[in-house]
XYZ file of C-alpha atoms in Angstrom:
662
model
C 187.670 90.937 154.150
C 185.276 89.035 151.914
C 184.758 90.788 148.522
C 180.987 90.793 149.002
C 181.311 92.460 152.398
C 183.629 95.049 150.890
C 181.051 95.844 148.224
C 178.267 96.058 150.801
C 180.380 98.420 152.897
C 181.001 100.668 149.868
C 177.318 100.685 148.932
C 176.324 101.455 152.531
C 178.775 104.358 152.628
C 177.421 105.804 149.396
C 173.759 105.515 150.314
C 174.216 106.987 153.803
C 176.531 109.861 152.863
C 175.026 113.249 153.700
C 174.218 115.659 150.906
C 177.005 118.061 151.834
C 179.623 115.297 151.408
C 178.271 113.659 148.274
C 178.109 115.125 144.796
C 174.698 113.583 144.284
C 171.889 114.890 146.406
C 169.762 111.774 146.157
C 168.826 109.304 148.891
C 167.383 105.831 148.722
C 164.144 105.027 150.476
C 164.348 102.787 153.493
C 161.455 100.617 152.268
C 162.316 100.122 148.612
C 159.559 98.650 146.442
C 161.604 98.471 143.207
C 162.243 94.753 142.419
C 165.255 95.722 140.246
C 166.898 98.048 142.779
C 170.681 97.698 142.532
C 171.297 98.493 146.195
C 168.686 96.026 147.428
C 170.057 93.338 145.126
C 173.570 93.880 146.498
C 172.272 93.131 150.002
C 170.761 89.785 148.960
C 172.466 87.058 151.063
C 171.836 84.244 148.570
C 174.657 84.426 146.003
C 172.682 82.781 143.188
C 169.698 85.128 143.601
C 172.020 88.118 143.935
C 173.949 87.283 140.752
C 170.731 86.776 138.789
C 169.395 90.052 140.157
C 172.572 91.950 139.263
C 172.552 90.536 135.748
C 168.985 91.731 135.374
C 169.937 95.158 136.763
C 172.707 95.568 134.191
C 170.314 94.609 131.393
C 167.585 97.029 132.462
C 169.746 99.956 133.618
C 170.201 101.614 130.163
C 166.421 101.642 129.681
C 165.516 103.048 133.089
C 164.661 106.676 133.756
C 165.368 106.783 137.471
C 166.689 109.701 139.468
C 168.863 107.266 141.431
C 170.744 106.047 138.336
C 173.650 108.444 138.867
C 173.950 107.221 142.446
C 174.075 103.618 141.228
C 176.875 104.504 138.785
C 178.745 106.240 141.597
C 178.531 103.025 143.603
C 179.756 100.930 140.683
C 182.649 103.350 140.213
C 183.690 102.991 143.862
C 183.585 99.204 143.638
C 185.519 99.112 140.361
C 188.199 101.451 141.734
C 188.718 99.449 144.923
C 188.273 95.928 143.476
C 189.355 96.096 139.807
C 190.288 92.405 139.664
C 186.965 91.065 140.996
C 185.404 89.038 138.137
C 181.784 89.208 139.361
C 180.513 92.368 137.625
C 182.450 91.801 134.358
C 180.898 88.318 134.130
C 177.366 89.681 134.668
C 177.321 92.220 131.831
C 178.663 95.425 133.373
C 180.642 96.332 130.223
C 177.642 96.172 127.886
C 175.647 98.196 130.411
C 178.316 100.914 130.696
C 178.761 101.109 126.907
C 174.999 101.509 126.426
C 174.786 104.255 129.049
C 177.664 106.212 127.459
C 176.079 105.933 124.033
C 172.714 107.013 125.436
C 174.287 110.101 126.970
C 175.958 111.011 123.676
C 172.889 110.402 121.493
C 170.160 111.760 123.795
C 171.166 115.193 125.055
C 167.817 115.890 126.711
C 168.219 112.705 128.789
C 171.834 113.610 129.596
C 170.817 116.992 131.010
C 167.905 115.588 132.997
C 168.222 115.138 136.769
C 171.844 114.133 137.444
C 172.426 112.001 134.366
C 175.289 114.295 133.360
C 177.497 112.272 135.728
C 176.703 108.931 134.131
C 179.047 108.876 131.064
C 182.001 109.850 133.274
C 181.345 107.100 135.809
C 180.588 104.526 133.113
C 183.879 105.147 131.283
C 185.733 105.072 134.604
C 184.204 101.685 135.439
C 185.353 100.294 132.074
C 188.860 101.665 132.588
C 189.188 100.257 136.095
C 188.083 96.730 135.212
C 190.330 96.570 132.120
C 193.405 97.846 133.941
C 195.007 94.550 134.961
C 193.179 91.556 133.499
C 193.401 90.721 129.810
C 190.276 88.531 130.004
C 188.307 91.519 131.294
C 189.661 93.601 128.415
C 188.554 90.941 125.919
C 185.111 90.844 127.503
C 184.878 94.641 127.298
C 185.769 94.673 123.592
C 183.214 91.936 122.876
C 180.621 94.030 124.724
C 181.146 96.946 122.342
C 182.819 99.504 124.612
C 185.192 100.952 122.004
C 182.724 102.948 119.798
C 181.232 104.942 122.721
C 184.689 105.460 124.225
C 185.859 106.799 120.863
C 182.998 109.312 120.862
C 184.081 110.533 124.292
C 187.703 110.697 123.112
C 186.656 112.921 120.207
C 185.236 115.386 122.732
C 181.517 114.720 122.289
C 180.884 115.863 125.879
C 183.849 117.532 127.658
C 187.481 117.161 128.746
C 186.409 115.411 131.952
C 184.942 112.520 129.954
C 187.929 112.569 127.574
C 190.182 111.927 130.555
C 188.508 108.652 131.536
C 187.955 107.576 127.913
C 191.650 107.889 127.009
C 192.506 105.978 130.191
C 190.210 103.080 129.254
C 191.392 102.977 125.635
C 195.002 102.992 126.819
C 194.353 99.903 128.936
C 192.689 98.115 126.025
C 195.520 99.040 123.643
C 198.173 97.785 126.078
C 197.084 94.138 125.728
C 198.136 92.165 122.661
C 194.748 90.458 122.398
C 192.749 93.692 122.370
C 195.165 96.046 120.616
C 193.781 95.262 117.150
C 190.280 96.228 118.244
C 191.551 99.707 119.182
C 193.768 99.828 116.081
C 190.675 99.601 113.883
C 190.313 103.315 114.702
C 194.076 103.876 114.500
C 194.287 107.209 112.712
C 191.430 108.696 114.698
C 192.843 107.423 117.994
C 196.373 108.670 117.326
C 195.300 112.099 116.082
C 192.919 112.582 119.015
C 195.529 111.470 121.559
C 198.137 113.787 120.020
C 195.732 116.703 120.119
C 194.828 115.964 123.726
C 198.460 115.682 124.809
C 199.337 118.994 123.153
C 196.237 121.021 124.015
C 194.711 119.546 127.180
C 196.439 122.005 129.523
C 195.078 124.946 127.580
C 191.583 123.415 127.550
C 191.555 122.707 131.298
C 192.874 126.166 132.078
C 190.567 128.076 129.746
C 187.440 126.079 130.643
C 188.033 125.580 134.342
C 191.129 126.769 136.223
C 191.250 130.139 134.495
C 187.546 130.774 135.111
C 187.777 132.949 138.216
C 184.068 133.084 138.989
C 183.057 129.754 140.493
C 179.476 130.272 139.344
C 180.595 130.226 135.715
C 182.273 126.841 136.023
C 180.357 123.705 135.073
C 178.913 122.507 138.353
C 179.239 118.820 137.627
C 182.951 119.321 136.872
C 183.421 120.962 140.256
C 181.426 118.203 141.948
C 183.412 115.417 140.283
C 186.702 117.072 141.215
C 185.912 117.632 144.886
C 183.142 115.109 145.674
C 181.380 117.958 147.431
C 184.256 118.580 149.853
C 186.504 121.623 149.576
C 186.292 124.995 147.965
C 187.843 126.733 145.008
C 191.408 125.919 146.000
C 190.631 122.200 146.171
C 188.953 122.351 142.770
C 191.979 124.037 141.208
C 194.416 121.610 142.771
C 192.446 118.604 141.559
C 191.960 120.142 138.113
C 195.730 120.529 137.810
C 196.192 116.893 138.814
C 193.556 115.736 136.322
C 195.131 117.811 133.553
C 198.432 116.014 134.228
C 196.657 112.670 134.123
C 194.850 113.537 130.899
C 198.173 114.372 129.262
C 199.937 111.338 130.714
C 197.195 108.888 129.702
C 197.128 110.371 126.196
C 200.864 109.737 125.929
C 200.359 106.207 127.260
C 197.872 105.532 124.461
C 200.374 106.835 121.900
C 203.081 104.649 123.461
C 201.000 101.565 122.648
C 201.140 102.434 118.937
C 204.734 103.679 118.955
C 205.952 100.424 120.553
C 204.563 98.551 117.551
C 205.947 101.186 115.129
C 202.422 102.118 114.086
C 201.413 105.624 112.906
C 204.977 106.908 113.289
C 204.408 109.268 110.372
C 201.808 111.036 112.543
C 203.544 110.822 115.912
C 206.893 111.970 114.494
C 205.596 115.278 113.199
C 208.146 117.952 114.064
C 205.665 120.219 115.857
C 204.470 117.355 118.051
C 208.020 116.248 118.870
C 208.758 119.781 120.063
C 205.614 119.679 122.193
C 206.768 116.411 123.775
C 209.882 118.115 125.136
C 207.691 120.460 127.183
C 205.549 117.653 128.641
C 207.155 116.796 131.959
C 204.099 116.967 134.223
C 205.795 119.106 136.860
C 206.692 117.693 140.253
C 203.153 116.317 140.401
C 203.818 113.561 137.850
C 207.542 113.687 137.160
C 208.409 111.092 139.801
C 205.890 108.522 138.510
C 205.867 109.015 134.743
C 208.529 110.026 132.189
C 205.777 111.857 130.260
C 206.937 113.272 126.921
C 210.523 112.046 127.090
C 209.242 108.495 127.653
C 207.538 108.565 124.250
C 210.659 110.073 122.688
C 212.712 107.128 123.955
C 210.239 104.647 122.425
C 210.520 106.520 119.120
C 214.314 106.266 119.325
C 214.019 102.464 119.122
C 212.741 102.725 115.544
C 214.599 103.850 112.426
C 211.875 106.283 111.422
C 211.708 107.720 114.934
C 215.469 108.291 115.177
C 215.522 110.009 111.820
C 212.722 112.403 112.778
C 214.216 113.205 116.184
C 217.690 113.796 114.742
C 216.228 116.401 112.397
C 214.921 118.488 115.297
C 217.621 120.543 117.004
C 215.163 121.530 119.753
C 214.481 117.887 120.672
C 218.163 116.923 120.647
C 219.080 119.899 122.816
C 216.261 119.068 125.221
C 217.609 115.513 125.559
C 221.076 116.948 126.170
C 219.795 119.218 128.940
C 217.976 116.288 130.534
C 221.116 114.141 130.428
C 222.950 116.777 132.501
C 220.311 117.236 135.186
C 219.359 115.612 138.482
C 215.939 114.720 137.081
C 214.691 111.210 137.884
C 214.574 110.550 134.146
C 218.151 111.636 133.433
C 218.988 108.138 132.238
C 216.288 108.359 129.546
C 217.961 111.419 128.054
C 221.267 109.530 127.994
C 219.654 106.438 126.451
C 218.061 108.476 123.654
C 221.312 110.227 122.760
C 223.230 106.934 122.699
C 220.620 105.349 120.421
C 220.938 108.287 118.035
C 224.752 108.097 118.115
C 224.826 104.349 117.448
C 222.810 104.778 114.252
C 225.079 105.543 111.268
C 222.310 107.568 109.619
C 221.779 109.894 112.577
C 225.187 109.900 114.263
C 226.686 112.850 112.440
C 223.442 114.809 112.668
C 223.499 114.848 116.453
C 227.134 114.408 117.467
C 228.009 118.076 117.051
C 225.489 118.978 119.746
C 225.390 115.885 121.939
C 229.155 115.395 122.262
C 229.487 118.793 123.964
C 227.085 117.590 126.672
C 227.987 113.906 126.967
C 231.684 114.662 127.462
C 230.783 115.780 130.991
C 229.269 112.368 131.800
C 232.080 110.015 130.754
C 233.194 109.478 134.366
C 229.712 108.669 135.656
C 229.926 105.262 137.302
C 226.344 104.413 138.211
C 222.947 106.005 137.825
C 220.199 104.288 139.767
C 220.474 100.581 139.002
C 222.639 101.182 135.918
C 226.386 100.688 136.195
C 229.307 101.876 134.049
C 227.186 104.574 132.418
C 230.180 106.778 131.680
C 232.092 103.917 130.081
C 229.148 103.213 127.762
C 229.021 106.882 126.731
C 232.770 106.986 126.074
C 232.649 103.801 123.973
C 229.863 105.161 121.773
C 231.573 108.506 121.256
C 234.946 106.911 120.497
C 233.688 103.982 118.409
C 234.254 105.892 115.191
C 236.948 108.096 116.705
C 239.263 108.261 113.703
C 236.383 108.466 111.229
C 234.691 111.188 113.237
C 237.849 113.279 113.487
C 238.209 113.204 109.707
C 234.555 113.777 108.899
C 233.734 116.486 111.435
C 234.570 120.070 110.566
C 233.560 121.469 113.946
C 236.799 122.197 115.811
C 235.041 122.280 119.160
C 233.657 118.755 118.719
C 237.039 117.511 117.543
C 238.559 118.986 120.691
C 235.934 117.234 122.835
C 236.564 113.836 121.215
C 240.297 114.304 121.656
C 239.709 115.184 125.317
C 237.722 111.983 125.850
C 240.437 109.960 124.110
C 243.147 111.488 126.289
C 241.126 111.017 129.473
C 239.865 107.474 128.930
C 242.791 106.022 126.979
C 246.067 107.939 127.131
C 245.885 109.286 130.681
C 244.545 106.012 132.013
C 247.515 104.187 130.478
C 249.982 106.620 132.028
C 248.459 106.460 135.491
C 248.184 102.686 135.453
C 251.919 102.433 136.085
C 251.935 104.983 138.931
C 252.910 103.717 142.379
C 251.074 104.707 145.567
C 253.938 107.053 146.469
C 253.616 108.826 143.128
C 249.852 109.140 143.567
C 250.315 110.632 147.024
C 252.933 113.048 145.725
C 250.542 114.197 142.998
C 247.742 114.573 145.545
C 249.818 116.811 147.818
C 251.045 118.920 144.913
C 247.509 119.318 143.524
C 246.352 120.319 147.034
C 248.999 123.030 147.278
C 248.035 124.441 143.890
C 244.395 124.371 144.964
C 245.295 126.422 148.047
C 246.970 128.935 145.761
C 243.786 129.047 143.736
C 241.754 129.623 146.901
C 244.082 132.469 147.886
C 243.682 134.075 144.457
C 239.916 133.686 144.727
C 239.682 135.451 148.092
C 241.889 138.235 146.778
C 239.395 138.745 143.981
C 241.648 137.471 141.184
C 239.027 135.096 139.786
C 240.681 134.431 136.424
C 243.974 133.445 138.001
C 242.150 131.251 140.519
C 240.467 129.413 137.654
C 243.868 128.825 136.041
C 245.220 127.373 139.274
C 242.264 124.999 139.646
C 242.875 123.830 136.075
C 246.534 123.146 136.869
C 245.516 121.171 139.927
C 243.031 119.123 137.884
C 245.691 118.265 135.323
C 247.963 117.005 138.108
C 245.376 115.220 140.236
C 245.241 111.444 139.444
C 241.958 110.132 138.037
C 241.487 107.740 140.952
C 241.290 110.648 143.447
C 237.666 111.341 142.678
C 236.838 113.199 145.890
C 239.628 115.745 145.361
C 238.600 116.230 141.735
C 234.983 116.865 142.766
C 236.108 119.856 144.835
C 238.402 121.169 142.083
C 235.720 120.999 139.390
C 233.214 122.656 141.708
C 235.599 125.472 142.671
C 236.553 126.134 139.060
C 232.870 126.237 138.173
C 232.327 128.915 140.808
C 235.016 131.013 139.134
C 233.406 130.514 135.743
C 230.044 131.539 137.156
C 231.522 134.771 138.504
C 233.229 135.385 135.163
C 229.851 135.189 133.411
C 230.311 131.831 131.683
C 227.382 129.643 132.856
C 227.885 127.044 130.085
C 231.422 126.262 131.241
C 230.231 126.282 134.851
C 227.486 123.733 134.097
C 230.068 121.534 132.377
C 232.376 121.580 135.409
C 229.580 121.092 137.899
C 228.160 118.144 135.969
C 231.596 116.521 136.045
C 231.789 117.119 139.786
C 228.365 115.545 140.310
C 229.312 112.540 138.154
C 232.430 112.000 140.263
C 230.517 112.274 143.555
C 229.336 109.128 145.337
C 226.487 108.530 144.816
C 226.009 110.535 141.646
C 224.395 113.974 141.983
C 225.062 114.162 145.719
C 227.615 117.008 146.071
C 225.624 119.821 147.682
C 227.794 122.765 146.633
C 227.809 121.628 143.029
C 224.041 121.146 143.016
C 223.421 124.659 144.294
C 225.922 126.231 141.916
C 224.520 124.342 138.939
C 221.029 125.419 139.952
C 222.259 129.010 139.737
C 223.877 128.381 136.364
C 220.713 126.776 134.987
C 218.775 129.751 136.277
C 221.041 132.104 134.323
C 220.432 129.976 131.222
C 216.658 130.134 131.926
C 216.421 126.367 132.272
C 213.847 126.537 135.052
C 213.013 122.829 135.304
C 216.659 121.768 135.557
C 217.330 124.541 138.087
C 214.362 123.455 140.212
C 215.420 119.805 140.238
C 218.953 120.675 141.332
C 217.668 123.020 144.013
C 215.250 120.439 145.415
C 218.030 117.842 145.546
C 220.332 120.391 147.195
C 217.678 121.199 149.802
C 217.181 117.518 150.548
C 220.919 117.176 151.131
C 220.902 120.149 153.501
C 218.119 118.622 155.581
C 219.735 115.180 155.803
C 223.103 116.576 156.919
C 221.672 118.815 159.657
C 219.310 116.450 161.457
C 221.428 116.442 164.602
C 221.388 120.215 165.100
C 217.956 120.896 163.686
C 217.161 121.720 160.104
C 218.233 125.058 158.644
C 216.979 125.776 155.172
C 219.074 128.368 153.340
C 217.167 131.511 152.452
C 218.601 131.582 148.936
C 217.389 128.019 148.306
C 213.863 128.898 149.410
C 213.853 131.863 147.055
C 215.186 129.803 144.149
C 212.563 127.081 144.656
C 209.842 129.714 144.801
C 211.063 131.308 141.587
C 211.398 128.067 139.639
C 208.063 126.695 140.849
C 206.452 129.805 139.475
C 208.260 129.337 136.148
C 207.565 125.604 135.812
C 203.990 125.563 137.074
C 201.773 123.538 134.773
C 199.710 126.539 133.668
C 202.459 129.185 133.923
C 202.513 130.134 130.229
C 198.737 130.104 129.962
C 198.388 132.260 133.049
C 200.849 134.826 131.704
C 198.963 135.016 128.414
C 195.654 135.455 130.198
C 197.053 138.034 132.585
C 198.473 140.137 129.768
C 195.017 140.357 128.203
C 193.292 141.517 131.368
C 192.684 145.077 132.350
C 194.151 146.368 135.569
C 190.654 146.761 136.981
C 189.842 143.082 136.516
C 193.168 142.135 138.059
C 192.334 144.201 141.120
C 188.986 142.478 141.498
C 190.681 139.085 141.209
C 193.459 139.934 143.645
C 192.113 138.050 146.652
C 191.277 134.970 144.608
C 194.683 135.052 142.928
C 196.414 135.173 146.285
C 194.376 132.224 147.540
C 195.183 130.258 144.408
C 198.886 131.008 144.764
C 198.617 129.638 148.293
C 197.016 126.461 147.008
C 199.520 126.086 144.190
C 202.641 126.421 146.335
C 201.142 124.244 149.044
C 200.576 121.430 146.565
C 203.885 121.805 144.753
C 205.887 121.812 147.976
C 203.934 118.734 149.124
C 204.892 116.918 145.933
C 208.465 118.124 146.312
C 208.577 116.610 149.780
C 207.246 113.278 148.528
C 209.502 113.218 145.475
C 212.811 113.965 147.128
C 212.119 112.471 150.571
C 212.282 115.840 152.313
C 211.046 115.373 155.870
C 207.543 116.660 156.412
C 208.356 117.065 160.109
C 210.745 119.814 159.116
C 207.946 121.914 157.678
C 205.778 121.179 160.690
C 208.548 122.540 162.903
C 208.198 125.827 161.092
C 204.657 126.032 162.450
C 203.149 126.578 159.007
C 202.377 124.787 155.772
C 204.780 124.619 152.847
C 203.003 127.571 151.291
C 204.560 129.785 153.936
C 207.921 129.447 152.217
C 206.632 132.230 150.005
C 204.803 134.275 152.617
C 205.017 134.557 156.413
C 207.714 131.923 157.007
C 209.865 133.469 154.299
C 210.612 136.329 156.705
C 211.648 133.822 159.359
C 213.819 132.005 156.819
C 215.332 135.326 155.836
C 216.372 136.069 159.410
C 217.792 132.592 159.858
C 219.437 132.750 156.474
C 221.112 136.067 157.206
C 222.500 134.712 160.452
C 223.827 131.739 158.538
C 225.452 134.037 155.976
C 227.133 136.026 158.746
C 228.556 132.859 160.287
C 229.708 131.657 156.886
C 231.383 134.977 156.092
C 233.147 134.929 159.469
C 234.483 131.432 158.760
C 235.547 132.562 155.290
C 237.446 135.550 156.695
C 239.220 133.283 159.180
C 240.044 130.775 156.461
C 241.340 133.540 154.216
C 243.672 134.762 156.960
C 245.010 131.227 157.546
C 245.629 130.687 153.816
C 247.328 134.062 153.510
C 249.691 133.270 156.407
C 250.500 129.856 154.954
C 251.239 131.391 151.549
C 253.504 134.000 153.126
C 255.328 131.258 155.036
């Protein structure tokens, strides 16, 4: 479709939208007598006259006092969002117009609060951000038009968090281009401090000023209107506010990335309190699959000497990277990359090796991760590069043991098995299988400790090339360690099993068991990711018979969604300060909001992990029902599944017992 026709279609849609669907209750007259009317000018068939008219509109717009001005800005916003690469409006002075309107709203509060002008700074900043998203020449034009000073005022919070969101987006686009970075860097300290504050505090601001305000009448109306465009109730507002809070945090981090990439303001960004905050910024399932959030900035910092030094000094950050490296998170590879960068640096190696080696040892047999190959080999090389030096310098016996284990596994054992014939490998496989059966027999008899010993013996015998057999042995030993109350050892075994599986992180039993172990360790995010991946595996393997979701998996997802919800900590703080009477009054609203929250989170979960939406439709209810009415149905189905599983286990136990007696 021709760009002009697209614009005319957008304008027609805006001007004919009914008042109950539009946030702006203003209509345009059919017989317009205003010679500078934006909408009439857009309909002009002669391109030369239309361009001259639009240029005149952009010049006069900041000086007009028209009730339709907010509607015009809404139209410009729609065009900029749908056609950000169209050069027409940027060439006719749209940037200077938007900058002037923002500044007018900041300087003239009485004008801002008149009619519906309160919407104008938001739309104006959004227009700037959309047109500077892809084209460097548009960004240069915007800077020359003076957009940065008014955007900086919005970033500082001169109006509200809604305007901060679009201002930080626009400034991030300008800072991402080499030719316009210096213009943003003129305000470097102010920009960096404001972006850091936004990234750390935006969730609290959005919750306290909007989501946590239970009475809809006490919320700022124009915030509600911008969030929902006049469509949807309180649940829609809350869902969108959560999404916007994620975006505000993500775009703040993107702005900081622009400075960190150039090693600018690292003394500010590398403050210990902010680094700890970054570890908690994962965006939930809403943003996790599209943005690495806080850990993405940590990786950029790891590319600089100053950044590595600061990160190595924070045990919380290093441990967070270690936990990420042993998870099924989409950004697992970033955690591994950061740890390897810290270990390659002589100045930070011995500060982090005592913690990181205990985690990375479980990943040394990881072949590929996404499009990266030989990941485990790279980890082993880094850990063993200073093997002799490390053994002499380290006083931690546990780390020494780990390094020795890696040496034996990757060097000594590999040498020994290289000379093994196929007959010898088969003999080892059979013997390891028999010992595993003994371990299974001990397990079903309730002798968990002895079963764990047998699985260890089988692992020592099983050749390294028999990866499938070793997956099962590591997973079974982990189950014993879980029952013996040692979740750390269980996570270690299960991570090794998942690294050996093909593709990585695809062994269902190990995913579920590690989710349980993470839950015991109160690592809710890691537990949720494993459980979602486990559930996806269950659905894909049961398509022929119809999907059966395990009851325990539904309960685990429900629990971890509650724990990892974007506003979970803020909600708990607010709830603890409320009286029981207020909580009673808010009961119905709270229930509705829980419905909305789980509905959205399960929707994102489906999109993130490719879980079939048709499955949930078969249940006859939305994803929210996992926690309410459908949960009872799942429980019934789950119990039947447990009974069948127990019957198979009893039969298997009898067969093993007879074979052992024979």
